[in-house]
Every structure is written in structure tokens, then in C-alpha cells.
Amino acid sequence: MELYLPIAEMPVNIWFMVGLGAAVGFLSGMFGVGGGFILTPFLMFLGVPPAVAVATQSTQIVASSTSGVLTHFRNGTVDFKMGAVLLVGGFFGSIAGIAVFNALKAAGQIDLFIALSYVIFLGAIGGLMFWESLGALRHGGSKVGALRREPGAHTWIHGLPLKMRFHRSKLYISAIPPVFLGFLIGLLSVIMGVGGGFIMVPAMIYFLRMPTAVVIGTSLFQITFVAAFTTMLHAITNQTVDAVLALLLIVGGVIGVQFGMRLGARLRNEQMRFALAVLVLVICVRLGMDLVLPPADPYSVVGENTE
Amino acid sequence: MVLLILSLLFAPAARAEELAAGLSKDDIKISSSFTGTDLVLFGAIENEGGASIGIVQDRDVVVVVRGPGTAVTVRRKERLGPIWINRDQRRFVGVPGFYFVASTKPLAQIADAATLDRYHLGLAHLDFKLPAGAVMAPVDYRNAIVRAKSRGDLYNEQPGGVQFLSGSLFRTTIALPSNLPSGTYDVNVYLFRKHEIVTAFGTPLRIGKTGVERFLFKFANDLPWVYGLLAVLLAALAGWVSALLFRQRQ
């Protein structure tokens, strides 16, 4: 059944798009990742303009992270104070991001910039995960969690001013590192259409030294609001949010994530991480090839909406 | 001799040849399930003079359909280190969103380049205007537009696409693709005699978008704040519902 996407301005098959949302939701549930960094490149491969793919992906993240944060809220694993501080940075990061995004769009470089950002991030994360899971598979055990939190350890972070007390995280640290982290995530959210959990979660554990129990819930809390704000910024400045496409992906994602979580519970952690690393690297190579190989037509034509 | 020429020029004028044409549909509504359609144009030459002197051989018909003009930006990729990057760009205005031309013979055999240029007949004779004050764009940029539009079936040239059914009755089929831009199109039919236009006929064709996606497109552009807010609320609602469903299953 064909459906015409109003903003992406292309006909798509409804079931294919719901299926894509479900497949990525499945991976997302299985690996416990947001899925934005897999879905956005796939939308671009299908011919959705990168600016529309990124903006629409933000809308999809609102749905998936709302669902996640509500579960964590019930379990009491959200540090609201830390979330609020991260959010301050996130809002400013999004505003800075949209300024960069629109300047690049006007210069005709936004598609390249989005693709390049993906190649760099997917390459770095996929490479690290590949290396780590390969080692873990060889040694028959997981090395994840080897870097445990040492409550007494003081780093340069503790020397920064503007200290705040975060009761839920049992931390007394400067507000500057979380605001900076939030800013970075806001920037990534606007430009890449990702939640940023894959950077935020490790940063919270190793950099801010938050207890692992509240890390996921707090990052989801921040992602929900930053993604909502990002969606608004894209909708207002570029009109690139395709609500129909977002809805199809959300419906598929909601179903896929349930099955993914069930299968994920049965598989070995190292095997899953290895499989995800391979997938991430394949997407990275595919995106990179489009940048490096001579284009079929070096000229591109962009129409302006006169209506 | 002069009299003879004058009489040849004015004699047919008494019963001037005229064209009449009609479309199978002149108002097309594009809905979300629109996957393209074929439009048939029928036409007739009225008061056809000189059939008895075998003038049929030098008679040609050209049908042109032009969509509304828009502005487009053409960018050229160049290699910078290992990657291909957009370097040069040119903006054109008045580029038809749709262009179709069908004729009884290849256009080059019907008229000379000057005539084809004047009436913008054929993909090689379209004129894309530059904005006021812009420097001349190389022909490559112009050709890139034609290539890109042809790939999307928005530009189409069909030599031999106009067929005569009988002595003066002709028809052509216009294929309209699914990604058709909306607006009022111009349909023009030209009658050539001995490589010169003797008469023409024009009729409008209205392409309008209807349905949900049309509404959403306008909504997103006219009220972006409300649209963005609704998109966010809808997504949050979907997330909330899925969290509820998930809790029940646990």
C-alpha cells in the first residue's frame, strides 16, 4: 500500500516503513540502544532527504524515550536535578546546533556534513565496540563493568566551581561538566537526529561518575526533552518534520522493541555487542563509500517550494 | 510573380486553418494514493486546405505541456581530498516543474533551431532564466536540470508521440508521474506547415493536490509552531501508550 509522504515528498510503501521501524526497534530493544544512529542512515539510503531524515528521527526519539523514561520514573531511577542541569546545556546545544545546521543548509553543505558526522561517529563507536567485543569473545567473558566507580577518587572535575549537590546520584560536583555534556548532546541531536545515549551513558559513568542505576533513566529524561525541543526547532525553521513518516516508524518501533528485548534477554552479551558492532561498521562503510566514490551525476538539483 | 505569392499567402486566409484540441481530463486531483496517470489529448485540424494537393506530407503537429515555473539551485560536486563536496552553485528561476513535448516527427526535422528556441520546443530548447544580475551559467548546469527532471519522469520528449488517426484527427498520450507538482499547466498545440507555425491552440490543465498529505504540507508551512508541537505531543502520546502496554505485559 503506497502512501505519499507530505514533507519528504516521496511515495513509500506503508508496510515497508512500519517494518523498517520494527526492525530498528527490534535492534534497539535487543541491544538497549536508541536506534537513531541506525534508522537515520537507512532513511537516507532510501532517498529521504538527509535534513528530513534527521528532523523526523528526532520525533521518533521523543516517542521511544518517553516510553523508556516512564518505566524508569516508576522504578525511581531518574535523577531529576541532574537531568535538569543536563537539560539546560541541552537547550543551548540545540539552539547552537540549529544555527550551524541552517548555515550549512544555506551553503549547500548540510547533506555532506550529516553524512560525515555519521561516518566519524559510527566508525569510532563501531570500531571500539568491535575491538572490545572481539576481545571479550576470545577471553570468554565480558570486560564490561571492569572500570568500576570509585567513590573516593578525586579528579580535576572536583576542582571546578559552581558545585551542586545531586542527592539521587550521591554526587557533589560542579554544574559545569553536566551542562557541557548536555550542550554536546543537544548539538548532536540537532545535526544527527540521534538521542545521544551512546555518548551520554558512558560519559555519565566514567566522566561524571554517576551510579549506574540512575544513568539510563536520567539520560532518557534529558533525551526526551532535548528531542522534543529539537523537533520544534526543525519544524519551525526548516519545516522538515514529516509527521506521517514519524508515525509509521513509531508504530513499527513500538512493536519491534518488545520482541527485541525478549530475544536480547536470551542471547549472550558479547555476541550481541559483536553483531551490533558489525552492523554499525557496515553502515559506516556504506555511508563513507557514497562520499568517496565518484557520484553518478556530479550535479544536484534542489527545487524551492513556491507554494 | 509577386501577385502569385500574395495570392498564395492570402488565399488560404479566407478559410484559415485552425486547431481544436481537448484533454481527456483537464482538472486532476492528486491524492495520497496517486501513482501517476495517462492523459489523452485529441485534436483536429479544421478547414484543412489543400488536401487535394498532397500537403499532408509537410504537415506536423507538436504538443507541449508546461508546468508552473519554480526556482531551482544546481550544485556541482568536486573532489576535495578523498571526498566529493558541493563547490559551485547556480540558481535558476522559471524552471518548469513539468515539461512534456510530443511531435509527429523528431523536432529537428519539423523546424529550425531558431523557431524551436523561440517557442521553447524540445528539451534542448528550454530556457531557464537566471535571477537578475547573475552571471551567465555554463550550459552544463542547464543540462543538469534537464537530466535530473528526466530521471524523475518530469521532463519527457517524445518524437513520434503525436499520431494522426485519420486525415485531420490526431492524438497523443501524456504520461503524468506520481511526483507531479501542482498548479496550472499550459497545454499548447502547434501546427507546422513546411517548417513554419501556421496556427496554435492553447488550453489550461489544472493539477491540484488534495487529501491528508496536502493538508499536512500546508499545515507544516503555515503554522510551523503548532505543527511541531502537535508532532511532539503525538510522539509523546505514542510513547506513553507503549509504556502502558508494556507494563501490562510484565
Coordinates of C-alpha atoms in Angstrom, one line a residue, chain B residues 45-148:
Chain B
I45 CA -7.3 20.5 -37.9
E46 CA -10.2 22.4 -39.1
N47 CA -10.7 23.9 -42.5
E48 CA -7.7 21.9 -43.7
G49 CA -7.0 23.3 -47.1
G50 CA -5.2 21.7 -49.9
A51 CA -5.6 18.1 -49.0
S52 CA -6.1 17.5 -52.7
I53 CA -2.6 18.8 -53.5
G54 CA -1.0 16.3 -51.2
I55 CA 0.1 18.8 -48.5
V56 CA -0.2 16.1 -45.8
Q57 CA 3.5 15.4 -46.2
D58 CA 4.6 18.7 -44.9
R59 CA 2.2 18.9 -42.0
D60 CA 3.4 18.4 -38.4
V61 CA 1.8 18.8 -35.0
V62 CA 3.7 19.5 -31.8
V63 CA 2.1 19.2 -28.4
V64 CA 3.7 20.9 -25.4
V65 CA 2.7 20.7 -21.7
R66 CA 4.4 23.0 -19.3
G67 CA 4.1 23.0 -15.5
P68 CA 4.4 26.2 -13.5
G69 CA 7.9 27.7 -13.2
T70 CA 9.9 27.5 -10.0
A71 CA 13.3 28.4 -8.8
V72 CA 16.0 25.7 -8.5
T73 CA 19.5 25.6 -7.3
V74 CA 22.1 23.5 -9.2
R75 CA 25.2 22.4 -7.3
R76 CA 28.3 20.8 -8.7
K77 CA 30.3 18.3 -6.7
E78 CA 34.1 18.4 -7.0
R79 CA 36.7 16.2 -5.4
L80 CA 38.3 17.7 -2.4
G81 CA 40.9 15.3 -1.0
P82 CA 39.2 11.9 -0.7
I83 CA 35.6 13.2 -0.6
W84 CA 33.2 14.7 -3.1
I85 CA 31.9 18.0 -2.0
N86 CA 29.4 20.6 -3.4
R87 CA 31.5 23.5 -4.7
D88 CA 29.9 25.7 -7.3
Q89 CA 26.2 26.6 -7.4
R90 CA 23.9 28.4 -9.7
R91 CA 20.3 29.5 -9.1
F92 CA 17.8 29.5 -12.0
V93 CA 14.2 30.9 -12.0
G94 CA 11.3 30.0 -14.1
V95 CA 12.2 26.3 -14.4
P96 CA 9.1 24.4 -15.4
G97 CA 8.2 21.7 -12.8
F98 CA 6.9 19.6 -15.6
Y99 CA 7.6 19.6 -19.3
F100 CA 6.3 17.3 -22.0
V101 CA 6.7 17.6 -25.7
A102 CA 5.4 15.2 -28.3
S103 CA 5.5 15.6 -32.1
T104 CA 4.7 13.8 -35.3
K105 CA 8.5 13.7 -36.2
P106 CA 11.7 14.4 -34.4
L107 CA 11.7 18.2 -33.7
A108 CA 14.8 18.9 -35.6
Q109 CA 13.0 17.7 -38.8
I110 CA 10.0 19.9 -38.1
A111 CA 11.6 23.3 -37.7
D112 CA 14.9 25.1 -37.4
A113 CA 16.7 25.7 -34.1
A114 CA 15.7 29.4 -34.1
T115 CA 12.0 28.5 -34.2
L116 CA 12.3 25.8 -31.6
D117 CA 14.2 28.2 -29.4
R118 CA 11.5 30.9 -29.8
Y119 CA 8.7 28.6 -28.7
H120 CA 10.8 26.5 -26.3
L121 CA 10.0 23.3 -28.1
G122 CA 12.2 20.3 -27.0
L123 CA 14.4 19.7 -24.1
A124 CA 17.4 21.2 -25.9
H125 CA 15.4 24.5 -26.4
L126 CA 14.1 25.2 -23.0
D127 CA 15.3 28.5 -21.5
F128 CA 16.0 28.6 -17.8
K129 CA 16.3 32.2 -16.7
L130 CA 18.9 33.4 -14.2
P131 CA 18.0 35.8 -11.5
A132 CA 18.6 39.4 -12.3
G133 CA 22.2 40.4 -12.1
A134 CA 23.5 36.8 -12.1
V135 CA 26.5 35.8 -14.2
M136 CA 25.9 33.5 -17.2
A137 CA 25.8 29.9 -16.1
P138 CA 27.7 27.3 -18.2
V139 CA 25.4 25.1 -20.3
D140 CA 26.4 22.1 -18.0
Y141 CA 24.2 23.5 -15.2
R142 CA 21.2 23.8 -17.6
N143 CA 21.7 20.3 -18.8
A144 CA 21.9 19.0 -15.2
I145 CA 18.4 20.3 -14.6
V146 CA 17.1 18.5 -17.7
R147 CA 18.9 15.3 -16.6
A148 CA 17.6 15.5 -13.0

